[in-house]
CSV table of C-alpha atoms and ligand atoms in Angstrom, one decimal:
chain,number,residue,atom,x,y,z
A,1,MET,CA,26.6,13.7,-30.5
A,2,PRO,CA,24.0,11.8,-28.6
A,3,LYS,CA,21.1,13.9,-27.6
A,4,ILE,CA,21.3,13.1,-23.9
A,5,ASN,CA,19.7,15.7,-21.6
A,6,ILE,CA,19.9,15.0,-17.9
A,7,HIS,CA,16.8,17.1,-17.4
A,8,ASP,CA,14.8,14.6,-19.4
A,9,ILE,CA,14.8,12.3,-16.4
A,10,GLU,CA,11.8,14.5,-15.3
A,11,LEU,CA,9.8,13.1,-18.2
A,12,LEU,CA,10.0,9.6,-16.7
A,13,GLN,CA,7.5,8.7,-14.1
A,14,ASN,CA,7.0,5.6,-12.0
A,15,VAL,CA,3.3,5.1,-12.5
A,16,ASN,CA,3.1,2.8,-9.5
A,17,GLU,CA,3.8,5.9,-7.3
A,18,LYS,CA,0.5,7.4,-8.2
A,19,ARG,CA,-1.3,4.1,-7.8
A,20,VAL,CA,0.1,3.7,-4.3
A,21,TRP,CA,-0.9,7.2,-3.3
A,22,ASN,CA,-4.5,6.5,-4.5
A,23,LEU,CA,-4.7,3.0,-3.0
A,24,ILE,CA,-3.3,4.2,0.4
A,25,THR,CA,-6.3,6.5,0.7
A,26,VAL,CA,-8.6,3.6,0.2
A,27,PHE,CA,-6.6,1.5,2.6
A,28,TYR,CA,-6.9,4.0,5.5
A,29,GLU,CA,-10.6,4.4,4.9
A,30,TYR,CA,-11.0,0.7,5.9
A,31,HIS,CA,-8.2,0.6,8.5
A,32,SER,CA,-8.8,3.3,11.0
A,33,GLU,CA,-6.7,1.4,13.5
A,34,PHE,CA,-3.5,2.7,11.9
A,35,CYS,CA,-1.9,6.1,12.6
A,36,THR,CA,-2.3,8.5,9.7
A,37,CYS,CA,0.2,11.1,10.8
A,38,ARG,CA,2.5,12.4,8.1
A,39,ASP,CA,5.5,10.4,9.3
A,40,CYS,CA,3.6,7.1,9.4
A,41,VAL,CA,1.9,7.6,6.0
A,42,LEU,CA,5.2,8.5,4.4
A,43,ASP,CA,7.0,5.5,5.9
A,44,VAL,CA,4.2,3.2,4.7
A,45,VAL,CA,4.4,4.6,1.2
A,46,ALA,CA,8.2,4.3,1.2
A,47,ILE,CA,8.2,0.7,2.3
A,48,THR,CA,5.4,-0.1,-0.1
A,49,LEU,CA,7.3,1.5,-3.1
A,50,ASN,CA,10.4,-0.4,-2.1
A,51,SER,CA,8.5,-3.6,-2.0
A,52,ILE,CA,6.8,-3.5,-5.4
A,53,PRO,CA,8.5,-3.3,-8.8
A,54,PRO,CA,8.7,0.2,-10.3
A,55,HIS,CA,6.9,0.8,-13.5
A,56,TYR,CA,8.4,3.7,-15.4
A,57,GLN,CA,6.8,5.3,-18.3
A,58,VAL,CA,7.5,8.4,-20.4
A,59,SER,CA,5.0,11.0,-19.1
A,60,GLU,CA,4.3,12.3,-22.6
A,61,ASP,CA,3.3,8.8,-23.8
A,62,PRO,CA,-0.5,8.8,-24.0
A,63,THR,CA,-0.7,5.0,-23.9
A,64,PRO,CA,-2.3,3.9,-20.6
A,65,ALA,CA,0.1,1.8,-18.5
A,66,ILE,CA,-0.4,-1.9,-18.4
A,67,LYS,CA,-0.7,-2.9,-14.8
A,68,LYS,CA,2.0,-5.4,-13.9
A,69,ILE,CA,0.8,-5.7,-10.3
A,70,SER,CA,-2.9,-5.7,-9.3
A,71,ASP,CA,-4.5,-3.2,-7.0
A,72,GLU,CA,-5.3,-6.1,-4.6
A,73,GLU,CA,-1.6,-7.1,-4.5
A,74,ILE,CA,-0.6,-3.5,-3.8
A,75,LEU,CA,-3.2,-3.3,-1.0
A,76,LYS,CA,-1.7,-6.4,0.6
A,77,VAL,CA,1.8,-4.8,0.5
A,78,ILE,CA,0.4,-1.6,2.0
A,79,LYS,CA,-1.1,-3.6,4.8
A,80,LYS,CA,2.2,-5.4,5.5
A,81,ALA,CA,4.0,-2.0,5.5
A,82,ALA,CA,1.4,-0.4,7.8
A,83,LEU,CA,1.8,-3.3,10.3
A,84,LYS,CA,5.6,-2.9,10.2
A,85,VAL,CA,5.4,0.9,10.8
A,86,ALA,CA,2.8,0.4,13.6
A,87,GLU,CA,5.3,-1.9,15.3
A,88,ASN,CA,8.1,0.7,15.2
A,89,PRO,CA,6.6,4.2,14.5
A,90,HIS,CA,8.9,7.2,13.9
A,91,HIS,CA,6.3,9.7,15.1
A,92,VAL,CA,6.9,11.6,18.3
B,101,LIG,ZN1,2.1,8.2,13.3
């Protein structure tokens, strides 16, 4: 019997998610022209995460993740996403 446990999916994490969350804070510090309401920020994060490759790692693995995309590249993608959201915001 294979030891497959559907709940083990929780042990996998996309390390790029955390990087985007950290970098978006930096981004908004320098770009106060963009709306930072919850809707807009979540849209920017979703577009950014859909635009960069995911990087899954087993969360118990202590080896630091090798960055396959640089912070600078992610910041460029965040800016593109922010411009797109600003053009057509979902906030009320
Ligand atoms: Zn907004």
